[in-house]
């Protein structure tokens, strides 16, 4: 059931404007940020399924850009504690994304492009490096 829901969401996002796609990815990250158990238990499945139905490079690049902005899941108040939480979440996402990138058969083409350092794939690593 989850896979079919993700497929439907991916189809809607694929045919939408960039702003909607970015908003969709922000919502996914906010869900992961507020529900760390979901990130740990189903995060890989969710991201892999999205990569299967959407452009993996676009997903990774958009997530990197969102994490770089450092405002995912940030409620108001207690600024220092929130910055630490944001950094912890960004670190968890970078680790999760790198693990997915290294191990997922769905991302073999993306891995090849990164290995060859094709120009469109490079922003992912630059963006993740700043996280």
PDB file of N, CA, C and O in Angstrom, residues 60-105:
ATOM      1  N   UNK A  60      17.831  14.131  -4.994  1.00  0.00           N
ATOM      2  CA  UNK A  60      19.019  14.363  -4.173  1.00  0.00           C
ATOM      3  C   UNK A  60      19.422  15.839  -4.190  1.00  0.00           C
ATOM      4  O   UNK A  60      19.773  16.403  -3.155  1.00  0.00           O
ATOM      5  N   UNK A  61      19.363  16.458  -5.355  1.00  0.00           N
ATOM      6  CA  UNK A  61      19.736  17.876  -5.468  1.00  0.00           C
ATOM      7  C   UNK A  61      18.770  18.748  -4.667  1.00  0.00           C
ATOM      8  O   UNK A  61      19.193  19.641  -3.929  1.00  0.00           O
ATOM      9  N   UNK A  62      17.462  18.469  -4.774  1.00  0.00           N
ATOM     10  CA  UNK A  62      16.469  19.263  -4.053  1.00  0.00           C
ATOM     11  C   UNK A  62      16.618  19.088  -2.550  1.00  0.00           C
ATOM     12  O   UNK A  62      16.560  20.069  -1.795  1.00  0.00           O
ATOM     13  N   UNK A  63      16.832  17.862  -2.094  1.00  0.00           N
ATOM     14  CA  UNK A  63      17.037  17.636  -0.659  1.00  0.00           C
ATOM     15  C   UNK A  63      18.283  18.373  -0.176  1.00  0.00           C
ATOM     16  O   UNK A  63      18.266  18.993   0.891  1.00  0.00           O
ATOM     17  N   UNK A  64      19.349  18.328  -0.952  1.00  0.00           N
ATOM     18  CA  UNK A  64      20.580  19.032  -0.570  1.00  0.00           C
ATOM     19  C   UNK A  64      20.324  20.529  -0.457  1.00  0.00           C
ATOM     20  O   UNK A  64      20.782  21.176   0.494  1.00  0.00           O
ATOM     21  N   UNK A  65      19.581  21.084  -1.393  1.00  0.00           N
ATOM     22  CA  UNK A  65      19.277  22.518  -1.351  1.00  0.00           C
ATOM     23  C   UNK A  65      18.423  22.866  -0.139  1.00  0.00           C
ATOM     24  O   UNK A  65      18.652  23.883   0.520  1.00  0.00           O
ATOM     25  N   UNK A  66      17.451  22.019   0.172  1.00  0.00           N
ATOM     26  CA  UNK A  66      16.583  22.260   1.331  1.00  0.00           C
ATOM     27  C   UNK A  66      17.389  22.171   2.628  1.00  0.00           C
ATOM     28  O   UNK A  66      17.270  23.037   3.499  1.00  0.00           O
ATOM     29  N   UNK A  67      18.212  21.147   2.759  1.00  0.00           N
ATOM     30  CA  UNK A  67      19.029  21.001   3.972  1.00  0.00           C
ATOM     31  C   UNK A  67      20.024  22.143   4.116  1.00  0.00           C
ATOM     32  O   UNK A  67      20.311  22.573   5.234  1.00  0.00           O
ATOM     33  N   UNK A  68      20.527  22.621   2.999  1.00  0.00           N
ATOM     34  CA  UNK A  68      21.473  23.734   3.035  1.00  0.00           C
ATOM     35  C   UNK A  68      20.815  24.998   3.576  1.00  0.00           C
ATOM     36  O   UNK A  68      21.434  25.776   4.305  1.00  0.00           O
ATOM     37  N   UNK A  69      19.530  25.179   3.291  1.00  0.00           N
ATOM     38  CA  UNK A  69      18.805  26.347   3.798  1.00  0.00           C
ATOM     39  C   UNK A  69      18.582  26.266   5.296  1.00  0.00           C
ATOM     40  O   UNK A  69      18.330  27.276   5.936  1.00  0.00           O
ATOM     41  N   UNK A  70      18.638  25.033   5.847  1.00  0.00           N
ATOM     42  CA  UNK A  70      18.616  24.826   7.298  1.00  0.00           C
ATOM     43  C   UNK A  70      17.343  25.320   7.972  1.00  0.00           C
ATOM     44  O   UNK A  70      17.393  25.877   9.051  1.00  0.00           O
ATOM     45  N   UNK A  71      16.180  25.098   7.332  1.00  0.00           N
ATOM     46  CA  UNK A  71      14.948  25.524   7.999  1.00  0.00           C
ATOM     47  C   UNK A  71      13.881  24.428   8.020  1.00  0.00           C
ATOM     48  O   UNK A  71      12.717  24.693   8.228  1.00  0.00           O
ATOM     49  N   UNK A  72      14.274  23.192   7.869  1.00  0.00           N
ATOM     50  CA  UNK A  72      13.312  22.087   7.864  1.00  0.00           C
ATOM     51  C   UNK A  72      12.882  21.771   9.290  1.00  0.00           C
ATOM     52  O   UNK A  72      13.706  21.559  10.164  1.00  0.00           O
ATOM     53  N   UNK A  73      11.599  21.758   9.509  1.00  0.00           N
ATOM     54  CA  UNK A  73      11.055  21.334  10.796  1.00  0.00           C
ATOM     55  C   UNK A  73      11.395  22.257  11.947  1.00  0.00           C
ATOM     56  O   UNK A  73      11.394  21.846  13.091  1.00  0.00           O
ATOM     57  N   UNK A  74      11.690  23.509  11.665  1.00  0.00           N
ATOM     58  CA  UNK A  74      12.108  24.425  12.714  1.00  0.00           C
ATOM     59  C   UNK A  74      10.909  25.147  13.326  1.00  0.00           C
ATOM     60  O   UNK A  74      10.336  26.027  12.707  1.00  0.00           O
ATOM     61  N   UNK A  75      10.526  24.769  14.546  1.00  0.00           N
ATOM     62  CA  UNK A  75       9.489  25.531  15.236  1.00  0.00           C
ATOM     63  C   UNK A  75      10.072  26.833  15.782  1.00  0.00           C
ATOM     64  O   UNK A  75      11.280  27.046  15.716  1.00  0.00           O
ATOM     65  N   UNK A  76       9.229  27.683  16.300  1.00  0.00           N
ATOM     66  CA  UNK A  76       9.687  28.980  16.810  1.00  0.00           C
ATOM     67  C   UNK A  76      10.297  28.833  18.205  1.00  0.00           C
ATOM     68  O   UNK A  76       9.876  27.996  18.995  1.00  0.00           O
ATOM     69  N   UNK A  77      11.283  29.705  18.538  1.00  0.00           N
ATOM     70  CA  UNK A  77      11.868  29.757  19.867  1.00  0.00           C
ATOM     71  C   UNK A  77      13.102  28.905  20.054  1.00  0.00           C
ATOM     72  O   UNK A  77      13.441  28.089  19.224  1.00  0.00           O
ATOM     73  N   UNK A  78      13.796  29.112  21.189  1.00  0.00           N
ATOM     74  CA  UNK A  78      14.966  28.326  21.592  1.00  0.00           C
ATOM     75  C   UNK A  78      15.951  28.128  20.441  1.00  0.00           C
ATOM     76  O   UNK A  78      16.250  27.017  20.029  1.00  0.00           O
ATOM     77  N   UNK A  79      16.484  29.204  19.927  1.00  0.00           N
ATOM     78  CA  UNK A  79      17.296  29.206  18.702  1.00  0.00           C
ATOM     79  C   UNK A  79      18.515  28.280  18.761  1.00  0.00           C
ATOM     80  O   UNK A  79      18.742  27.510  17.838  1.00  0.00           O
ATOM     81  N   UNK A  80      19.307  28.310  19.827  1.00  0.00           N
ATOM     82  CA  UNK A  80      20.506  27.473  19.893  1.00  0.00           C
ATOM     83  C   UNK A  80      20.169  25.984  19.871  1.00  0.00           C
ATOM     84  O   UNK A  80      20.811  25.210  19.169  1.00  0.00           O
ATOM     85  N   UNK A  81      19.166  25.604  20.627  1.00  0.00           N
ATOM     86  CA  UNK A  81      18.756  24.199  20.658  1.00  0.00           C
ATOM     87  C   UNK A  81      18.234  23.763  19.281  1.00  0.00           C
ATOM     88  O   UNK A  81      18.495  22.658  18.822  1.00  0.00           O
ATOM     89  N   UNK A  82      17.524  24.660  18.621  1.00  0.00           N
ATOM     90  CA  UNK A  82      16.978  24.337  17.303  1.00  0.00           C
ATOM     91  C   UNK A  82      18.072  24.188  16.267  1.00  0.00           C
ATOM     92  O   UNK A  82      18.005  23.315  15.407  1.00  0.00           O
ATOM     93  N   UNK A  83      19.084  25.032  16.335  1.00  0.00           N
ATOM     94  CA  UNK A  83      20.196  24.916  15.390  1.00  0.00           C
ATOM     95  C   UNK A  83      20.886  23.568  15.577  1.00  0.00           C
ATOM     96  O   UNK A  83      21.202  22.887  14.615  1.00  0.00           O
ATOM     97  N   UNK A  84      21.073  23.161  16.837  1.00  0.00           N
ATOM     98  CA  UNK A  84      21.682  21.856  17.111  1.00  0.00           C
ATOM     99  C   UNK A  84      20.805  20.724  16.573  1.00  0.00           C
ATOM    100  O   UNK A  84      21.301  19.775  15.966  1.00  0.00           O
ATOM    101  N   UNK A  85      19.484  20.825  16.764  1.00  0.00           N
ATOM    102  CA  UNK A  85      18.571  19.814  16.241  1.00  0.00           C
ATOM    103  C   UNK A  85      18.609  19.789  14.715  1.00  0.00           C
ATOM    104  O   UNK A  85      18.568  18.718  14.115  1.00  0.00           O
ATOM    105  N   UNK A  86      18.652  20.954  14.092  1.00  0.00           N
ATOM    106  CA  UNK A  86      18.722  21.034  12.629  1.00  0.00           C
ATOM    107  C   UNK A  86      19.993  20.378  12.114  1.00  0.00           C
ATOM    108  O   UNK A  86      19.965  19.657  11.122  1.00  0.00           O
ATOM    109  N   UNK A  87      21.106  20.636  12.786  1.00  0.00           N
ATOM    110  CA  UNK A  87      22.368  20.036  12.368  1.00  0.00           C
ATOM    111  C   UNK A  87      22.342  18.520  12.562  1.00  0.00           C
ATOM    112  O   UNK A  87      22.844  17.774  11.723  1.00  0.00           O
ATOM    113  N   UNK A  88      21.744  18.070  13.653  1.00  0.00           N
ATOM    114  CA  UNK A  88      21.627  16.636  13.894  1.00  0.00           C
ATOM    115  C   UNK A  88      20.754  15.990  12.816  1.00  0.00           C
ATOM    116  O   UNK A  88      21.105  14.942  12.267  1.00  0.00           O
ATOM    117  N   UNK A  89      19.637  16.627  12.490  1.00  0.00           N
ATOM    118  CA  UNK A  89      18.760  16.085  11.458  1.00  0.00           C
ATOM    119  C   UNK A  89      19.457  16.098  10.097  1.00  0.00           C
ATOM    120  O   UNK A  89      19.405  15.106   9.355  1.00  0.00           O
ATOM    121  N   UNK A  90      20.114  17.199   9.760  1.00  0.00           N
ATOM    122  CA  UNK A  90      20.826  17.283   8.481  1.00  0.00           C
ATOM    123  C   UNK A  90      21.887  16.194   8.399  1.00  0.00           C
ATOM    124  O   UNK A  90      22.042  15.546   7.356  1.00  0.00           O
ATOM    125  N   UNK A  91      22.598  15.972   9.497  1.00  0.00           N
ATOM    126  CA  UNK A  91      23.618  14.925   9.528  1.00  0.00           C
ATOM    127  C   UNK A  91      22.999  13.548   9.313  1.00  0.00           C
ATOM    128  O   UNK A  91      23.523  12.738   8.546  1.00  0.00           O
ATOM    129  N   UNK A  92      21.870  13.293   9.968  1.00  0.00           N
ATOM    130  CA  UNK A  92      21.182  12.017   9.794  1.00  0.00           C
ATOM    131  C   UNK A  92      20.732  11.838   8.347  1.00  0.00           C
ATOM    132  O   UNK A  92      20.849  10.747   7.783  1.00  0.00           O
ATOM    133  N   UNK A  93      20.232  12.899   7.732  1.00  0.00           N
ATOM    134  CA  UNK A  93      19.768  12.809   6.345  1.00  0.00           C
ATOM    135  C   UNK A  93      20.937  12.567   5.390  1.00  0.00           C
ATOM    136  O   UNK A  93      20.818  11.777   4.450  1.00  0.00           O
ATOM    137  N   UNK A  94      22.055  13.244   5.620  1.00  0.00           N
ATOM    138  CA  UNK A  94      23.227  13.047   4.760  1.00  0.00           C
ATOM    139  C   UNK A  94      23.696  11.595   4.849  1.00  0.00           C
ATOM    140  O   UNK A  94      23.989  10.963   3.831  1.00  0.00           O
ATOM    141  N   UNK A  95      23.743  11.067   6.059  1.00  0.00           N
ATOM    142  CA  UNK A  95      24.148   9.669   6.243  1.00  0.00           C
ATOM    143  C   UNK A  95      23.162   8.744   5.529  1.00  0.00           C
ATOM    144  O   UNK A  95      23.561   7.821   4.815  1.00  0.00           O
ATOM    145  N   UNK A  96      21.870   8.978   5.721  1.00  0.00           N
ATOM    146  CA  UNK A  96      20.840   8.144   5.098  1.00  0.00           C
ATOM    147  C   UNK A  96      20.938   8.226   3.573  1.00  0.00           C
ATOM    148  O   UNK A  96      20.906   7.206   2.878  1.00  0.00           O
ATOM    149  N   UNK A  97      21.083   9.427   3.031  1.00  0.00           N
ATOM    150  CA  UNK A  97      21.160   9.599   1.579  1.00  0.00           C
ATOM    151  C   UNK A  97      22.415   8.947   1.004  1.00  0.00           C
ATOM    152  O   UNK A  97      22.367   8.328  -0.067  1.00  0.00           O
ATOM    153  N   UNK A  98      23.519   9.092   1.693  1.00  0.00           N
ATOM    154  CA  UNK A  98      24.752   8.455   1.210  1.00  0.00           C
ATOM    155  C   UNK A  98      24.630   6.935   1.229  1.00  0.00           C
ATOM    156  O   UNK A  98      25.084   6.260   0.296  1.00  0.00           O
ATOM    157  N   UNK A  99      24.016   6.391   2.264  1.00  0.00           N
ATOM    158  CA  UNK A  99      23.817   4.947   2.328  1.00  0.00           C
ATOM    159  C   UNK A  99      22.916   4.475   1.192  1.00  0.00           C
ATOM    160  O   UNK A  99      23.195   3.460   0.544  1.00  0.00           O
ATOM    161  N   UNK A 100      21.862   5.209   0.940  1.00  0.00           N
ATOM    162  CA  UNK A 100      20.960   4.873  -0.162  1.00  0.00           C
ATOM    163  C   UNK A 100      21.707   4.962  -1.487  1.00  0.00           C
ATOM    164  O   UNK A 100      21.602   4.070  -2.333  1.00  0.00           O
ATOM    165  N   UNK A 101      22.467   6.015  -1.656  1.00  0.00           N
ATOM    166  CA  UNK A 101      23.218   6.220  -2.895  1.00  0.00           C
ATOM    167  C   UNK A 101      24.211   5.082  -3.136  1.00  0.00           C
ATOM    168  O   UNK A 101      24.355   4.592  -4.255  1.00  0.00           O
ATOM    169  N   UNK A 102      24.858   4.631  -2.095  1.00  0.00           N
ATOM    170  CA  UNK A 102      25.876   3.582  -2.214  1.00  0.00           C
ATOM    171  C   UNK A 102      25.257   2.204  -2.460  1.00  0.00           C
ATOM    172  O   UNK A 102      25.806   1.409  -3.226  1.00  0.00           O
ATOM    173  N   UNK A 103      24.110   1.928  -1.852  1.00  0.00           N
ATOM    174  CA  UNK A 103      23.597   0.557  -1.848  1.00  0.00           C
ATOM    175  C   UNK A 103      22.414   0.277  -2.765  1.00  0.00           C
ATOM    176  O   UNK A 103      22.130  -0.887  -3.037  1.00  0.00           O
ATOM    177  N   UNK A 104      21.724   1.285  -3.233  1.00  0.00           N
ATOM    178  CA  UNK A 104      20.484   1.054  -3.982  1.00  0.00           C
ATOM    179  C   UNK A 104      20.723   0.764  -5.454  1.00  0.00           C
ATOM    180  O   UNK A 104      21.327   1.577  -6.151  1.00  0.00           O
ATOM    181  N   UNK A 105      20.216  -0.361  -5.924  1.00  0.00           N
ATOM    182  CA  UNK A 105      20.345  -0.679  -7.357  1.00  0.00           C
ATOM    183  C   UNK A 105      19.641   0.358  -8.238  1.00  0.00           C
ATOM    184  O   UNK A 105      20.075   0.618  -9.352  1.00  0.00           O
TER     185      UNK A 105
END
